XYZ file of C-alpha atoms in Angstrom:
705
model
C 125.445 96.270 73.045
C 127.394 96.880 76.262
C 125.351 96.539 79.446
C 125.176 99.965 81.383
C 126.009 100.067 85.047
C 124.135 102.030 87.646
C 123.884 105.757 87.107
C 126.471 107.766 88.982
C 125.897 110.981 90.693
C 128.023 113.526 92.615
C 127.493 112.829 96.428
C 125.964 116.313 96.942
C 123.141 115.712 94.512
C 122.478 111.976 95.018
C 119.587 112.669 97.416
C 117.848 115.027 95.078
C 117.710 112.547 92.225
C 114.099 111.826 91.030
C 112.774 108.421 91.772
C 112.700 107.658 88.043
C 116.520 107.277 88.162
C 116.074 104.059 90.357
C 116.356 100.841 88.549
C 112.898 99.210 88.158
C 110.901 102.483 88.640
C 109.099 103.388 85.415
C 106.770 106.281 84.711
C 103.622 104.548 86.144
C 105.376 103.531 89.410
C 106.971 106.996 89.706
C 103.542 108.555 89.359
C 102.301 106.474 92.289
C 105.223 107.234 94.460
C 105.060 111.008 93.597
C 101.312 111.017 94.617
C 102.383 109.912 98.069
C 104.994 112.678 98.263
C 107.976 110.283 97.435
C 109.659 112.439 94.548
C 113.309 112.043 95.251
C 115.736 109.473 96.509
C 115.964 111.317 99.798
C 112.133 110.925 100.271
C 112.521 107.260 99.901
C 115.538 106.890 102.180
C 113.753 108.793 104.915
C 110.360 107.113 104.377
C 111.206 104.867 107.196
C 109.386 101.611 108.152
C 106.412 101.795 110.369
C 107.561 98.520 111.967
C 108.964 95.083 111.155
C 107.651 91.574 110.702
C 109.760 88.789 112.020
C 109.398 86.074 109.442
C 112.325 83.966 110.475
C 110.160 81.357 112.232
C 106.585 80.273 112.327
C 104.139 81.850 114.839
C 101.145 79.779 115.869
C 97.732 81.497 115.457
C 96.870 80.664 119.118
C 99.932 82.847 120.140
C 99.008 85.935 118.129
C 97.495 89.021 119.881
C 94.410 90.970 118.503
C 95.393 94.513 117.676
C 99.008 93.517 116.592
C 100.402 93.661 113.098
C 101.180 89.995 112.601
C 102.689 87.462 110.270
C 101.974 83.793 110.274
C 101.936 80.675 107.990
C 98.539 78.929 107.607
C 96.780 76.474 105.425
C 94.075 77.679 102.988
C 90.824 75.886 103.967
C 88.517 77.762 101.539
C 87.837 80.990 99.688
C 84.476 82.387 98.529
C 82.462 85.491 97.865
C 79.744 86.141 100.464
C 76.923 88.741 100.940
C 77.451 91.272 103.713
C 75.447 94.577 104.285
C 74.023 94.771 100.644
C 77.282 94.043 99.000
C 79.759 91.267 98.282
C 82.958 90.593 100.192
C 85.684 88.052 99.536
C 86.274 85.693 102.511
C 89.202 83.173 103.058
C 89.496 80.753 105.881
C 92.985 80.075 107.189
C 94.120 77.588 109.741
C 97.074 76.005 111.465
C 96.856 73.280 114.152
C 96.222 75.841 116.933
C 93.434 78.117 115.452
C 91.458 79.713 112.604
C 91.537 83.192 111.120
C 89.265 84.660 108.596
C 90.690 87.044 106.025
C 88.314 89.526 104.426
C 88.424 91.906 101.463
C 85.636 94.571 101.315
C 87.187 95.898 98.050
C 88.534 93.509 95.517
C 88.627 92.561 91.723
C 88.610 89.411 89.695
C 92.404 89.263 90.149
C 91.947 88.275 93.821
C 89.500 85.513 93.081
C 91.817 84.173 90.353
C 94.881 84.349 92.706
C 93.128 82.259 95.315
C 91.969 79.752 92.715
C 95.674 79.257 91.841
C 97.026 79.139 95.480
C 97.189 75.798 97.197
C 98.561 74.506 100.459
C 100.287 77.038 102.847
C 100.601 80.775 102.593
C 102.215 83.443 104.775
C 99.671 86.095 105.946
C 100.585 89.583 107.138
C 98.223 92.249 108.464
C 96.550 93.651 111.595
C 94.613 90.911 113.565
C 91.259 91.875 114.954
C 88.388 90.316 116.887
C 84.799 90.523 115.616
C 81.994 88.426 117.211
C 84.533 86.465 119.231
C 86.402 85.392 116.130
C 89.773 86.279 114.749
C 89.728 88.328 111.539
C 92.379 90.074 109.319
C 91.283 92.630 106.668
C 92.997 93.164 103.374
C 96.223 91.226 104.458
C 99.347 90.682 102.350
C 99.432 86.986 101.180
C 102.403 85.199 99.789
C 102.776 81.558 98.780
C 105.130 79.786 101.058
C 107.515 79.068 98.138
C 107.731 82.786 97.383
C 108.364 83.709 101.072
C 112.137 84.105 100.518
C 111.646 86.480 97.533
C 111.568 90.377 97.986
C 112.898 90.377 101.473
C 110.394 87.723 102.964
C 111.391 84.947 105.262
C 113.601 87.308 107.194
C 113.068 90.522 109.123
C 110.752 92.486 106.831
C 110.309 96.294 106.881
C 106.709 97.323 106.909
C 106.083 100.620 105.262
C 102.884 102.886 105.076
C 100.694 101.720 102.186
C 100.996 103.412 98.784
C 98.065 103.134 96.329
C 99.241 101.399 93.228
C 102.464 100.006 94.685
C 102.196 96.664 96.560
C 104.295 96.034 99.705
C 106.516 93.459 97.914
C 107.186 95.858 94.965
C 108.128 98.624 97.284
C 110.494 96.500 99.275
C 112.262 95.696 95.991
C 112.548 99.431 95.234
C 114.061 99.912 98.711
C 116.525 97.141 98.261
C 117.731 98.868 95.068
C 117.903 102.266 96.750
C 119.887 100.892 99.698
C 122.370 99.009 97.450
C 122.895 101.743 94.799
C 122.505 105.015 96.531
C 123.437 104.718 100.233
C 127.142 104.380 99.359
C 126.960 107.909 97.974
C 125.044 109.532 100.884
C 127.027 112.182 102.734
C 127.404 112.334 106.474
C 125.313 115.046 108.048
C 126.481 115.061 111.743
C 129.980 116.388 112.666
C 132.502 113.787 113.717
C 132.753 115.391 117.172
C 129.037 114.988 117.764
C 129.028 111.384 116.510
C 131.991 110.525 118.735
C 130.627 112.350 121.831
C 127.255 110.590 121.711
C 128.496 107.317 120.367
C 126.471 107.412 117.165
C 126.947 105.220 114.016
C 127.482 106.853 110.622
C 124.465 107.774 108.492
C 125.088 105.101 105.827
C 125.218 102.359 108.449
C 122.174 103.764 110.216
C 119.994 103.768 107.028
C 121.029 100.191 106.123
C 120.099 99.038 109.562
C 116.755 100.748 109.705
C 115.588 99.621 106.265
C 116.915 96.067 106.351
C 118.029 95.113 109.901
C 119.757 91.811 110.681
C 118.085 91.709 114.204
C 114.523 92.629 115.071
C 114.638 96.230 116.401
C 113.266 97.165 119.777
C 110.905 100.130 119.340
C 109.430 100.463 122.876
C 112.479 101.426 125.033
C 114.965 104.117 124.243
C 117.532 102.097 126.080
C 117.244 99.163 123.750
C 116.971 100.872 120.288
C 119.384 99.530 117.628
C 122.381 101.793 116.920
C 120.848 102.680 113.476
C 117.557 103.765 114.947
C 119.205 105.647 117.732
C 121.370 107.608 115.329
C 118.413 108.569 113.075
C 116.217 109.490 116.048
C 119.045 111.720 117.291
C 119.550 113.328 113.842
C 115.812 113.982 113.463
C 115.576 115.772 116.784
C 118.959 117.515 116.340
C 117.743 119.198 113.010
C 114.352 119.992 114.543
C 116.105 121.769 117.478
C 118.353 123.613 115.099
C 115.378 125.034 113.154
C 113.535 125.894 116.276
C 116.481 127.674 117.967
C 117.395 129.635 114.808
C 113.727 130.480 114.395
C 113.544 131.950 117.939
C 116.769 133.851 117.457
C 115.396 135.473 114.228
C 112.185 136.342 116.096
C 114.213 137.961 118.972
C 115.934 140.273 116.481
C 112.592 141.520 115.160
C 111.142 144.796 116.398
C 107.499 145.207 116.958
C 104.910 147.747 118.165
C 104.576 148.313 121.834
C 100.835 148.446 122.879
C 99.632 150.593 125.659
C 96.721 149.525 127.906
C 93.594 151.648 127.415
C 92.070 150.843 130.836
C 88.758 152.805 130.235
C 88.233 150.730 127.063
C 89.061 147.469 128.772
C 86.628 148.305 131.622
C 83.871 148.807 129.001
C 84.779 145.424 127.547
C 84.678 143.787 131.001
C 81.133 145.190 131.658
C 80.011 143.312 128.628
C 81.291 139.990 129.879
C 78.509 137.828 131.679
C 81.008 136.394 134.064
C 84.322 137.102 136.022
C 87.620 135.801 134.778
C 89.169 132.827 136.603
C 92.397 133.295 138.373
C 94.105 131.342 135.536
C 92.634 133.601 132.897
C 93.815 136.675 134.935
C 97.388 135.282 135.132
C 97.536 134.650 131.451
C 96.292 138.056 130.640
C 99.014 139.588 132.746
C 101.570 137.593 130.862
C 100.069 138.696 127.525
C 99.831 142.355 128.576
C 103.518 142.330 129.609
C 104.437 140.920 126.202
C 102.290 143.498 124.229
C 104.032 146.349 126.077
C 107.398 145.422 124.701
C 109.031 146.431 121.402
C 109.543 142.809 120.554
C 106.667 141.043 118.861
C 104.770 138.707 121.213
C 104.973 135.012 120.194
C 102.934 133.201 122.862
C 101.093 129.789 123.028
C 98.100 129.621 125.356
C 97.152 125.991 125.990
C 94.381 124.651 128.189
C 91.872 121.959 128.503
C 88.519 121.954 126.745
C 86.206 124.641 127.983
C 88.811 126.588 130.068
C 87.980 130.000 128.431
C 90.712 130.605 125.922
C 88.281 132.441 123.611
C 87.776 135.169 126.247
C 91.502 135.647 126.618
C 91.826 136.035 122.763
C 88.997 138.524 122.717
C 90.689 140.604 125.507
C 93.939 140.525 123.725
C 92.388 141.589 120.430
C 90.757 144.624 122.125
C 94.004 145.681 123.648
C 95.581 145.870 120.192
C 92.347 147.435 118.584
C 92.391 150.186 121.203
C 95.913 151.045 119.911
C 94.528 151.587 116.374
C 95.709 148.313 115.025
C 93.820 145.479 113.269
C 93.469 142.018 114.889
C 93.025 138.809 112.863
C 91.722 135.500 114.250
C 92.296 132.357 112.095
C 90.161 129.285 112.901
C 90.716 125.790 111.452
C 87.273 125.253 110.080
C 84.408 127.290 108.454
C 82.100 126.287 111.291
C 84.385 127.451 114.023
C 85.210 130.701 112.206
C 81.497 131.436 111.804
C 80.876 130.577 115.349
C 83.681 133.032 116.587
C 82.025 135.668 114.367
C 78.635 135.080 115.874
C 80.007 134.983 119.491
C 82.347 138.097 119.118
C 79.761 140.304 117.296
C 77.878 141.094 120.601
C 81.032 142.430 122.142
C 82.429 144.249 119.191
C 79.437 146.154 117.981
C 78.479 147.822 121.350
C 82.139 149.136 121.371
C 81.945 150.452 117.834
C 84.583 147.842 116.678
C 83.921 146.963 113.019
C 84.399 143.191 112.391
C 84.353 141.075 109.208
C 84.186 137.358 108.344
C 86.497 136.015 105.537
C 86.283 132.398 104.519
C 86.895 130.651 101.061
C 83.223 129.652 100.919
C 81.723 133.116 101.078
C 80.072 134.394 97.803
C 82.364 136.388 95.466
C 80.716 139.727 96.351
C 80.801 139.115 100.132
C 84.590 138.203 99.958
C 85.212 141.340 97.915
C 83.489 143.609 100.513
C 85.432 141.831 103.310
C 88.709 142.105 101.491
C 88.341 145.722 100.739
C 87.426 146.515 104.313
C 90.549 144.658 105.662
C 92.784 146.456 103.115
C 91.433 149.961 103.874
C 91.729 149.245 107.683
C 87.943 149.706 108.066
C 87.670 146.231 109.542
C 89.365 146.250 112.907
C 88.619 142.638 114.022
C 88.896 140.051 111.221
C 87.620 136.421 111.678
C 88.518 133.848 109.131
C 89.979 130.537 107.956
C 92.937 129.633 105.683
C 91.354 132.321 103.361
C 93.175 134.941 105.461
C 96.675 133.837 104.172
C 95.779 134.045 100.462
C 97.953 136.347 98.466
C 95.279 138.961 97.546
C 94.308 139.561 101.173
C 96.229 142.616 102.604
C 95.938 144.417 105.970
C 96.323 148.105 106.442
C 97.954 147.789 109.882
C 98.032 144.268 111.311
C 98.897 144.387 115.009
C 97.924 140.987 116.152
C 97.485 137.466 114.782
C 95.377 134.993 116.893
C 95.570 131.318 115.507
C 92.979 129.021 117.111
C 93.823 125.282 117.380
C 97.599 125.468 116.932
C 97.938 121.725 116.280
C 95.576 122.156 113.300
C 97.713 124.715 111.567
C 101.295 124.232 112.532
C 104.193 126.608 112.114
C 103.714 127.045 108.306
C 100.390 128.908 108.459
C 101.495 130.998 111.396
C 104.500 132.211 109.339
C 102.195 132.984 106.422
C 99.805 135.113 108.445
C 102.594 136.903 110.193
C 103.977 137.976 106.793
C 100.717 139.934 106.254
C 101.959 142.717 108.409
C 105.310 143.875 109.436
C 106.032 142.175 112.730
C 102.650 141.722 114.320
C 102.133 140.153 117.841
C 101.138 136.493 117.592
C 98.984 134.433 119.994
C 98.366 130.905 119.253
C 95.839 128.703 121.116
C 95.249 125.033 121.509
C 92.652 122.967 123.410
C 94.984 119.862 123.103
C 97.111 120.069 126.290
C 100.683 119.186 125.875
C 103.031 118.354 128.755
C 104.873 121.613 129.683
C 108.311 120.210 129.244
C 107.426 118.900 125.884
C 105.664 122.139 124.805
C 108.747 124.101 125.776
C 110.934 121.992 123.572
C 108.635 121.484 120.588
C 107.210 124.984 120.659
C 110.705 126.324 121.150
C 109.882 129.584 119.272
C 106.984 130.324 121.436
C 106.503 131.445 125.073
C 103.914 129.096 126.778
C 100.987 130.046 129.017
C 98.635 127.431 130.574
C 95.013 128.028 131.609
C 94.763 125.327 134.151
C 91.395 126.097 135.707
C 87.863 125.579 134.501
C 85.116 128.277 134.968
C 82.788 127.490 137.911
C 79.513 125.655 137.147
C 80.880 123.130 134.776
C 79.815 119.516 135.469
C 82.385 116.755 134.827
C 81.325 114.464 131.874
C 80.628 110.906 132.797
C 82.214 108.549 130.269
C 81.314 104.952 129.627
C 82.585 102.245 127.226
C 79.788 100.183 125.728
C 80.125 97.131 123.479
C 78.321 97.394 120.121
C 76.007 94.535 121.309
C 74.822 96.894 123.923
C 74.091 99.803 121.649
C 70.450 99.915 122.838
C 71.720 101.255 126.151
C 73.139 104.414 124.452
C 69.841 104.822 122.621
C 67.866 104.539 125.922
C 70.088 107.284 127.394
C 69.709 109.453 124.388
C 65.820 109.010 124.702
C 65.954 110.029 128.424
C 67.908 113.222 127.609
C 65.602 114.116 124.525
C 62.613 113.845 126.787
C 64.183 116.354 129.065
C 64.637 118.825 126.119
C 68.370 118.227 125.814
C 70.484 117.665 122.666
C 73.096 115.095 121.618
C 75.801 114.247 119.034
C 76.524 110.844 117.474
C 79.956 110.686 115.757
C 80.942 108.207 113.078
C 84.410 107.903 111.356
C 83.135 107.856 107.867
C 80.920 110.113 105.745
C 79.715 107.312 103.517
C 79.769 103.543 103.463
C 83.210 102.436 102.303
C 84.230 99.331 100.198
C 87.422 99.245 102.260
C 85.761 98.491 105.658
C 82.670 97.639 107.549
C 82.659 100.808 109.670
C 79.347 102.531 110.236
C 78.940 105.934 108.398
C 77.180 109.223 108.830
C 75.080 109.154 105.694
C 73.405 105.591 106.124
C 73.108 105.914 109.885
C 71.319 109.255 109.662
C 68.644 107.498 107.611
C 68.596 104.574 109.930
C 68.402 106.748 113.081
C 65.774 108.985 111.603
C 63.482 106.155 110.371
C 63.906 103.402 112.936
C 65.353 104.692 116.197
C 64.261 108.327 116.698
C 61.568 108.997 114.139
C 60.034 111.672 116.321
C 63.301 113.472 117.016
C 64.407 116.441 114.721
C 67.896 115.464 113.505
C 70.363 116.237 110.743
C 73.772 115.182 109.564
C 76.871 117.260 109.418
C 80.191 116.428 107.632
C 83.162 118.275 105.958
C 81.998 117.603 102.359
C 78.873 119.657 102.736
C 78.612 123.246 101.454
C 79.662 125.957 103.935
C 76.190 127.607 103.947
C 74.534 124.212 104.542
C 76.855 123.445 107.442
C 76.248 126.857 109.017
C 72.572 126.544 108.735
C 72.563 123.074 110.355
C 74.776 124.449 113.262
C 72.579 127.459 113.641
C 69.513 125.128 113.770
C 71.184 122.993 116.330
C 72.324 125.909 118.421
C 68.743 127.338 118.325
C 67.366 123.899 119.529
C 65.499 123.325 116.207
C 67.484 120.176 116.132
C 67.951 117.742 118.987
C 70.384 115.243 117.400
C 73.402 115.945 115.221
C 74.838 112.950 113.393
C 78.359 113.986 112.308
C 81.971 113.245 111.612
C 84.796 114.902 113.569
C 84.009 118.145 111.846
C 82.452 119.179 115.180
C 85.631 118.224 117.052
C 86.869 121.741 118.049
C 85.212 124.776 119.405
C 81.507 124.106 118.946
C 79.623 125.476 121.924
C 76.031 124.334 122.517
C 75.184 124.354 126.265
C 72.069 122.123 126.067
C 74.047 119.216 124.393
C 74.443 116.653 127.055
C 75.270 113.435 125.290
C 78.235 112.611 123.076
C 78.175 109.061 121.412
C 81.232 108.011 119.518
C 81.049 104.965 117.303
C 84.246 103.045 116.526
C 86.208 105.108 119.112
C 89.200 102.721 118.478
C 89.675 104.704 115.235
C 90.463 107.920 117.042
C 93.284 109.070 119.206
C 92.730 109.712 122.916
C 93.199 113.472 122.495
C 90.724 113.549 119.694
C 88.195 111.669 121.772
C 88.699 114.240 124.580
C 88.042 117.005 122.155
C 84.793 115.326 121.083
C 83.814 114.812 124.664
C 84.444 118.575 125.242
C 81.331 119.420 123.044
C 79.130 118.437 125.964
C 79.330 119.273 129.675
C 79.347 123.025 128.812
C 76.563 123.894 131.358
C 75.356 122.731 134.778
C 73.409 119.756 133.222
C 74.762 116.262 133.881
C 76.552 115.071 130.738
C 77.553 111.826 129.221
C 80.074 110.474 126.721
C 79.448 106.850 125.327
C 82.182 105.183 123.395
C 80.683 102.176 121.380
C 83.359 99.726 120.248
C 83.164 96.467 118.319
C 86.543 95.008 117.995
C 90.307 95.573 118.756
C 90.908 93.228 121.605
C 92.079 93.877 125.223
C 94.631 96.588 124.346
C 91.938 98.760 122.690
C 89.698 98.310 125.741
C 92.458 99.273 127.953
C 93.418 102.367 125.987
C 89.831 103.571 125.922
C 89.519 102.899 129.725
C 91.688 105.959 130.130
C 88.856 108.101 128.897
C 86.573 106.532 131.683
C 89.148 107.163 134.306
C 90.224 110.832 133.575
C 88.758 114.097 132.395
C 92.187 115.668 132.697
C 93.249 116.560 129.187
C 96.964 116.875 130.138
C 96.959 113.233 131.435
C 95.100 112.078 128.322
C 97.595 113.904 126.047
C 100.425 112.264 127.831
C 98.845 108.827 127.251
C 98.170 109.772 123.626
C 101.761 110.761 123.120
C 103.072 107.528 124.718
C 100.707 105.322 122.757
C 100.666 106.957 119.316
C 103.583 109.427 119.202
C 103.194 113.075 118.512
C 101.764 112.834 114.985
C 99.957 116.067 114.103
C 99.630 117.011 117.790
C 102.517 119.357 117.651
C 101.782 121.082 114.289
C 105.034 119.965 112.687
C 103.695 117.822 109.907
C 101.853 120.641 108.229
C 104.728 123.046 109.077
C 107.182 121.805 106.505
C 109.621 121.700 109.497
C 109.966 118.059 109.926
C 107.688 115.082 109.883
C 108.801 113.128 112.914
C 109.004 109.544 111.333
C 111.058 107.802 114.081
C 111.152 109.947 117.257
C 108.498 109.459 119.922
C 108.650 112.615 122.089
C 107.738 110.674 125.220
C 109.941 107.623 124.674
C 112.816 109.795 123.360
C 112.372 112.718 125.805
C 116.046 112.189 127.065
C 117.434 112.125 123.508
C 115.411 115.267 122.667
C 117.016 117.052 125.560
C 120.374 115.833 124.482
C 119.849 116.890 120.806
C 118.853 120.239 122.012
C 122.039 120.722 123.953
C 124.071 119.550 121.055
C 122.210 122.111 118.697
C 122.786 124.903 121.195
C 126.452 124.107 121.593
C 126.914 124.024 117.820
C 125.315 127.313 117.285
C 127.152 128.985 120.124
C 130.419 127.971 118.461
C 129.301 128.669 114.870
C 126.072 130.807 114.748
C 126.022 131.030 110.975
C 127.249 127.463 110.374
C 129.949 128.964 108.212
C 132.774 126.472 109.070
C 133.617 124.024 106.152
C 132.930 121.067 108.481
C 129.338 122.313 108.890
C 128.578 122.766 105.161
C 126.332 119.687 104.984
C 124.317 120.811 108.019
C 123.903 124.305 106.535
C 122.888 122.853 103.195
C 120.205 120.572 104.769
C 118.786 123.462 106.916
C 118.624 125.660 103.787
C 116.845 122.875 101.818
C 114.280 122.611 104.636
C 113.946 126.419 104.854
C 113.399 126.516 101.033
C 110.733 123.831 101.452
C 108.990 126.119 103.930
C 109.281 129.230 101.626
C 107.949 127.244 98.677
C 104.970 126.095 100.722
C 104.293 129.629 101.978
C 104.162 130.984 98.338
C 101.457 128.205 97.514
C 99.525 128.498 100.775
């Protein structure tokens, strides 16, 4: 029997080949990869490393920094099962001549015990180093016998990818070695030669090889010291992002919309219902919105502002302008809780003005959904409040004139496009309480005009933030007791719903029982998390808003929009698990009245860097500054709404570090489209094909939204 060589594919189809065509990937492995969204060769090639481990030498334990992902060689001193918080964990003691590290597994099987029974002598350990109780720990690390270190890419500069359930790090590296050797030679170049030459960029094949298996340790912090391969891929990522954004804006500019007149008598009636005057910033933004609505081109505006700046009032006034013109307005919120709160808060304004409003969420009873859906279709409902349920296929509007999307970073461009398709070319207003630096917002939200509400309503008291070590948790409980005695309310936030075998983090379920029985037995409290039924969540929030409850023990389900003026304390356990912007959102749930308010961050481990990062929360209540720091430290992530959008999941670009590259890529994209608006030249065929593929992905996602 003649041995078969690697399968050959035409260069234009190589990236679209399923992962099953890769040598060493069988049905089971393919299933695990597919579950992670890795379906084709292209997905694997562009599933870029999170970082790299330099295994070319031996690092001493004493030189390792807590909080870093580290790799070191140590001697096995012992391995055993121990009891911890009503369960067993597996604990391994590792040492070199300079220090000791304890490895722990909170979830393991017999295979792990048997493996350590076989392992002797020295091992290489890789994972995130932590400090607990003053001692170094590493949880669920990757372990290799020293004699195996040179297999599967170890003993060198090793790429570190995001974890894939069912596929170990070593096995995944072997797959990537096969992909790089067999498929990269067939990958077509995507950037025009003129662009590569002008910006001094290496070709795509060389860039992919360098990024997956570099010969030198890449520099990831400074844009000036990036490897040629990383620099090329970052440029390409941003170049295609900008092409999509620019073309999207041009398409929107060609649309015609309905100009809306201002019914000043109606707006005066609305103004009389408001219990406060608008701030100067709110007035400025309303002027910008009114000017947009008066044009025959659909408004496409982003309103961003800090927590509590009054975006909801701006949305309400915008909706009433459109409703006065005999059109419908739809408000889409990211959660059932927030949608219900909008409905309750807007009802007192809508009903006196004779504006019919309905609520539509996926958790409503069938009959309630049917009534709401029919009212929307017939045009009887003029103001519609809802969640993702609004973009379901069976929901139709008679005359949709305005789409308001709350918390833009939660939805992304995809859901915005889906809701716009519900009615001709409606005006679109998107809002976010996650401030984004203006220059960044202008580039990332390139298809949106940007307004900023940079002024808080009078009477708001700045929240005092303190970082407390877990050993001093009693101080937080003392403050909570003082506030409860004054009739005030509080939140305590935990990262998990239930106790997890994968970690020793505190959770909502067990801590609610502990707090209710042992800490605050006389205080009415309840727990709230995303797995609860919608009715139950709404009942609990209503009880909290009505002061029947004083303490809410919750996950980040309360992160956005919840408005309870008498809540004066926000306690966050394990704050190191959250981004700074997310912590700022949580903090924004208190300080919503003239009462002095507090935010307490209770941390256990993570080392000096974690403490320094959290210190930013102590130093500033400025959401823009905090967002800048979050972007610098963590990258954009979901902050910019692109991950859910189907546009592009930014895998390499950091929009702070690479701000200059972003501007350069935008100029290159503009120049290209000026010379060839339809990308019809033969030399641009690959670019056109890639953009069409991304556009098709968006269309497919819209069909299934």
